[in-house]
Coordinates of C-alpha atoms in Angstrom, one line a residue:
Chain Z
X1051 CA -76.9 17.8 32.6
X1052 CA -77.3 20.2 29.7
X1053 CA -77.9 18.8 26.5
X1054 CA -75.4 19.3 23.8
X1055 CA -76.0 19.4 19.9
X1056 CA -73.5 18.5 17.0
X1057 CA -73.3 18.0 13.6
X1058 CA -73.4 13.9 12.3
X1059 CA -70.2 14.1 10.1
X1060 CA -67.7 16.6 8.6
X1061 CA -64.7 16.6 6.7
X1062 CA -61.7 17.9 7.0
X1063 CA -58.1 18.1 4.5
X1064 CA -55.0 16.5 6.2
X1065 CA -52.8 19.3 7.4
X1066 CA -55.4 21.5 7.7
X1067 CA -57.7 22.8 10.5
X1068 CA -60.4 20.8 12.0
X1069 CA -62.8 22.8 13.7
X1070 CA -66.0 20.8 15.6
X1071 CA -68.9 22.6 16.8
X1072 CA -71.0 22.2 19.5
X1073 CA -74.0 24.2 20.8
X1074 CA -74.9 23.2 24.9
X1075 CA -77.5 26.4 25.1
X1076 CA -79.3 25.4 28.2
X1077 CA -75.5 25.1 30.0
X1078 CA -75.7 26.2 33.6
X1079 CA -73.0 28.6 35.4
X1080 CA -71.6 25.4 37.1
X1081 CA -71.5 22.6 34.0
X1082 CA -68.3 21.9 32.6
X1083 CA -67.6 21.5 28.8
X1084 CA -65.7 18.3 27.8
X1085 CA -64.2 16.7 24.5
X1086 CA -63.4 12.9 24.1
X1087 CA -62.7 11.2 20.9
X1088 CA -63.0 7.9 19.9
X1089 CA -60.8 5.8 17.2
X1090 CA -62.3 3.0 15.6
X1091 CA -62.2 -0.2 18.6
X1092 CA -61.0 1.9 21.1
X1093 CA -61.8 3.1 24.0
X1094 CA -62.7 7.0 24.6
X1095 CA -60.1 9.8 25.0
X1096 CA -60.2 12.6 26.7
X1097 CA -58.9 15.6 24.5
X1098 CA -59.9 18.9 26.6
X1099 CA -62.1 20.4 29.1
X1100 CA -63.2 24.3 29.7
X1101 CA -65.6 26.3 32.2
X1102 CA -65.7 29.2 31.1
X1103 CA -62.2 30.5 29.3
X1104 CA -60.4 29.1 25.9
X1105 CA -58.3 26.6 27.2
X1106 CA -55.8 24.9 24.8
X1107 CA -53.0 21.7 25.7
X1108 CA -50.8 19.6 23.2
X1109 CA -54.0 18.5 21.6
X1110 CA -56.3 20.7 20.8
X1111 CA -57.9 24.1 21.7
X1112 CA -61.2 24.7 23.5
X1113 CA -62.9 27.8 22.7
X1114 CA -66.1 28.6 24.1
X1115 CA -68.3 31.7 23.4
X1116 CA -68.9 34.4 25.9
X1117 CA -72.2 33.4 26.9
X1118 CA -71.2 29.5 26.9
X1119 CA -73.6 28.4 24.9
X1120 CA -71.8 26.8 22.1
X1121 CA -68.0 25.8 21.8
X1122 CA -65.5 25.0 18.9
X1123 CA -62.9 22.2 19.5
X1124 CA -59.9 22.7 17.0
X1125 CA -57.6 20.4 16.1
X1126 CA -55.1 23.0 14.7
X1127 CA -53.2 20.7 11.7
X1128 CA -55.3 17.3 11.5
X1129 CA -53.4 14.1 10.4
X1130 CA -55.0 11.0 9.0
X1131 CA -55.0 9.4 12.7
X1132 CA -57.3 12.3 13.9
X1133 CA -60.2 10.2 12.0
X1134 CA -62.5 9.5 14.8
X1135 CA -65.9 10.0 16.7
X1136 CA -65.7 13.6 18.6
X1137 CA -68.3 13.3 21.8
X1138 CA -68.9 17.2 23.2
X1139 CA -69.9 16.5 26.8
X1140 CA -71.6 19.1 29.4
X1141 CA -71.5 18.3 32.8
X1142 CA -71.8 19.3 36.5
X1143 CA -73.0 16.2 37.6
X1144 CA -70.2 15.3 41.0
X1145 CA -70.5 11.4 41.5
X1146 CA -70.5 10.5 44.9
X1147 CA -66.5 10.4 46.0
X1148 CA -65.6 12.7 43.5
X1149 CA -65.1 12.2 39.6
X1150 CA -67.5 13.9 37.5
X1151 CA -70.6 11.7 35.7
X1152 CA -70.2 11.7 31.9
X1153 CA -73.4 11.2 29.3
X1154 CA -71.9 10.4 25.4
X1155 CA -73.9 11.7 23.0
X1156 CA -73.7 10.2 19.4
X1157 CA -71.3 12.8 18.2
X1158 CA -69.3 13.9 15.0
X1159 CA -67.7 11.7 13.0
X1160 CA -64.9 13.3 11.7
X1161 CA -62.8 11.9 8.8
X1162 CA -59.3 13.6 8.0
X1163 CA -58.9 13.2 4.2
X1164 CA -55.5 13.3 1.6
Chain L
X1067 CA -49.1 6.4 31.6
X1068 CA -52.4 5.3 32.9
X1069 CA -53.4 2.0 31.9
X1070 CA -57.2 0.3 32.4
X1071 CA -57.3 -3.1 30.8
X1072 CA -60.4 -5.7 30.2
X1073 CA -60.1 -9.3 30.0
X1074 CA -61.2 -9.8 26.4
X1075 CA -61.8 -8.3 23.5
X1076 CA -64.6 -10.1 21.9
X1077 CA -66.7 -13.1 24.1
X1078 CA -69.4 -15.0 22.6
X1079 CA -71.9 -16.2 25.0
X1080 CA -75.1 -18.3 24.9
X1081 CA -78.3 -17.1 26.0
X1082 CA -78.9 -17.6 29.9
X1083 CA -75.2 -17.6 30.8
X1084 CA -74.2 -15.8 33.7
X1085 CA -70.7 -13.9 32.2
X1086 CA -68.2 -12.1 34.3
X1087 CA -66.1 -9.1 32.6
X1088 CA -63.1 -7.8 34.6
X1089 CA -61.9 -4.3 34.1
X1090 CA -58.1 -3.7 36.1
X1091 CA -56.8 -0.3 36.4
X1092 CA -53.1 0.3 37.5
X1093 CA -53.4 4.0 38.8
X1094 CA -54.5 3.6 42.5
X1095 CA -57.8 5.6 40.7
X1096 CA -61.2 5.6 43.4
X1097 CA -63.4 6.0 40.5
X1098 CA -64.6 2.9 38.0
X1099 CA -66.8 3.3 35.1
X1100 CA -69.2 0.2 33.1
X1101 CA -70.7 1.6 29.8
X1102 CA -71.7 0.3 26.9
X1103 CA -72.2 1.4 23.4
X1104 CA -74.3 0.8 21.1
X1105 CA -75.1 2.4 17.5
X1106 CA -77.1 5.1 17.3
X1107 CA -77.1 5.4 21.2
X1108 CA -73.8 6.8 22.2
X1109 CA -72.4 5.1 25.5
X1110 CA -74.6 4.6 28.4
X1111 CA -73.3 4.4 32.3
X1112 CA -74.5 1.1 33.4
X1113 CA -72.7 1.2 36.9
X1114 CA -70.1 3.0 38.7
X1115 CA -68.1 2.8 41.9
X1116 CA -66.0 5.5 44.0
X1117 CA -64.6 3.2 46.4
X1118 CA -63.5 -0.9 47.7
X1119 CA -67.1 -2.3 47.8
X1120 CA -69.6 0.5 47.3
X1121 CA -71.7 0.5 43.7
X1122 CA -74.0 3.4 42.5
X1123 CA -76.3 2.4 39.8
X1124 CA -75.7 4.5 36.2
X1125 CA -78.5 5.1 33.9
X1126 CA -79.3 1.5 32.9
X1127 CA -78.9 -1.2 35.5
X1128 CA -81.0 -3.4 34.9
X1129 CA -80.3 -7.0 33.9
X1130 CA -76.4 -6.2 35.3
X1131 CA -74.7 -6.1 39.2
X1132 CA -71.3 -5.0 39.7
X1133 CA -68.6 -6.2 42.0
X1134 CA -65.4 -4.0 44.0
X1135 CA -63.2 -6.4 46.2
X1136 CA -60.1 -4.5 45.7
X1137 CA -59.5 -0.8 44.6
X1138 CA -58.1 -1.9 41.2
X1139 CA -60.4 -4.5 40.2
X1140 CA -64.5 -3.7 38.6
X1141 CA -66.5 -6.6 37.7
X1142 CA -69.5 -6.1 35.5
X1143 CA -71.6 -9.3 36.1
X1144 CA -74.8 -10.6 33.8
X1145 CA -76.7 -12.7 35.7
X1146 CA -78.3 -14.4 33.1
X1147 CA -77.4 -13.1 29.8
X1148 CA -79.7 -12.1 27.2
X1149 CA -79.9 -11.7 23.5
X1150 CA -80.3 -7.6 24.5
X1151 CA -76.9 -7.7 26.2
X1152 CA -74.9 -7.7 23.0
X1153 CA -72.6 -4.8 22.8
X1154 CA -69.4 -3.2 23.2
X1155 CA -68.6 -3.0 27.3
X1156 CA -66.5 -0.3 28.3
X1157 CA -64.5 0.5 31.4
X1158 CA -62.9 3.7 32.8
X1159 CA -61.2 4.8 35.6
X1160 CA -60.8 8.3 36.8
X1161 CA -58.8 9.4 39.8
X1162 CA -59.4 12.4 42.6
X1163 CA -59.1 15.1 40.1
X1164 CA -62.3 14.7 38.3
X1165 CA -61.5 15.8 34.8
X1166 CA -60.4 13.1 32.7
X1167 CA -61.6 9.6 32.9
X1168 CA -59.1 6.6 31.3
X1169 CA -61.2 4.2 29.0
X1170 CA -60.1 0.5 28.5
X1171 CA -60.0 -0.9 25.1
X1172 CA -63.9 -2.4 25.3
X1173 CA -64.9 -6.0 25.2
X1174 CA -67.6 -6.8 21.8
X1175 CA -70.0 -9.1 23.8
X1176 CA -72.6 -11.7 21.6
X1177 CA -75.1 -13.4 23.6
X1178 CA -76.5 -15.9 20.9

């Protein structure tokens, strides 16, 4: 699975919007791009996932660049309760029986501020 | 709405104890996930399993067996339990469409 890269921490002004970077520059033609977050003593949740167009649901919008090497999840007008850990996840890796293997990095922290 | 729940949240064990965690998932999913997280290190896949009684082992196995009677149930098993073992266990459950997986809300594990 390619390796993905993204920034510790950022900040980001409630009602405003959040946008998380993540570079994944040795992706292959087959490796999907995936966002999970994760609120303090929770589990993971999935936000978003992309091949090779923007994609964008009640959540969040994916874009990735043309040559899908580095992608931008936006949360379009953050709220306090966005505060969490955002894991950028690449991967082609097809478990046995279906269901696709997932590595979590260490992520961005994001904090949604007043 | 999907629900995968774990039988505790926080468990305190003493060193050498053998210690069960149950993960149930209510979705019919094929797919169940162990992980566990630790700081600095992200989550790790300890084991998985894509069907009633067939295990694959995840990136670190060791000291850890897993156990799939019935489609809903995923057992994460420590033999003997080490000092080591403390962390946050996670399970998730993902069904045939392989794009999102379903995390419980973890169990904090301290082997003292």
């Amino acid at each position: 699975d390619a390796k993905t890269t993204q920034p510790t921490s950022m900040d980001c002004a409630e009602g405003r919007a959040a946008n998380l970077p993540c570079n994944h520059s040795t992706i292959s033609g087959n490796e999907y791009v995936y966002w999970y977050r994760q609120i303090h003593s929770q589990g993971p949740q999935y936000i978003i996932h992309g091949l090779k167009n923007n994609e964008t649901n009640e959540m969040a919008s994916l874009i990735i660049t043309e040559d899908r090497k580095s992608s931008t999840l936006i949360l379009p007008h953050a709220t306090l309760r966005d505060t969490a850990v955002y894991y950028c996840i690449v991967t082609e890796g097809i478990l046995t029986g279906g269901g696709n293997k997932l590595t979590f990095g260490t992520g961005t922290q994001l904090k949604v501020e007043l | 709405d999907v629900k995968v729940t774990q039988s505790s949240r926080y468990l305190v064990k003493r060193t050498g104890e053998k210690v069960f965690l149950e993960c149930v998932q209510d979705m019919d999913h094929e797919n169940m996930f162990w992980y566990r997280q630790d700081p600095g290190l992200g989550l790790r896949l300890i084991y998985f399993s894509y069907d009633v009684k067939m295990k694959e082992k995840g990136d670190i196995p060791e000291g850890y067996s897993v156990s799939r009677e019935k489609k809903e149930r995923f057992s994460l098993i420590l033999e003997s339990a080490s000092t080591n073992q403390t962390s946050m266990y996670l399970c998730a459950s993902i069904g045939q469409g392989p794009y999102e997986q379903y995390f419980g809300p973890g169990t904090r594990l301290t082997v003292t």
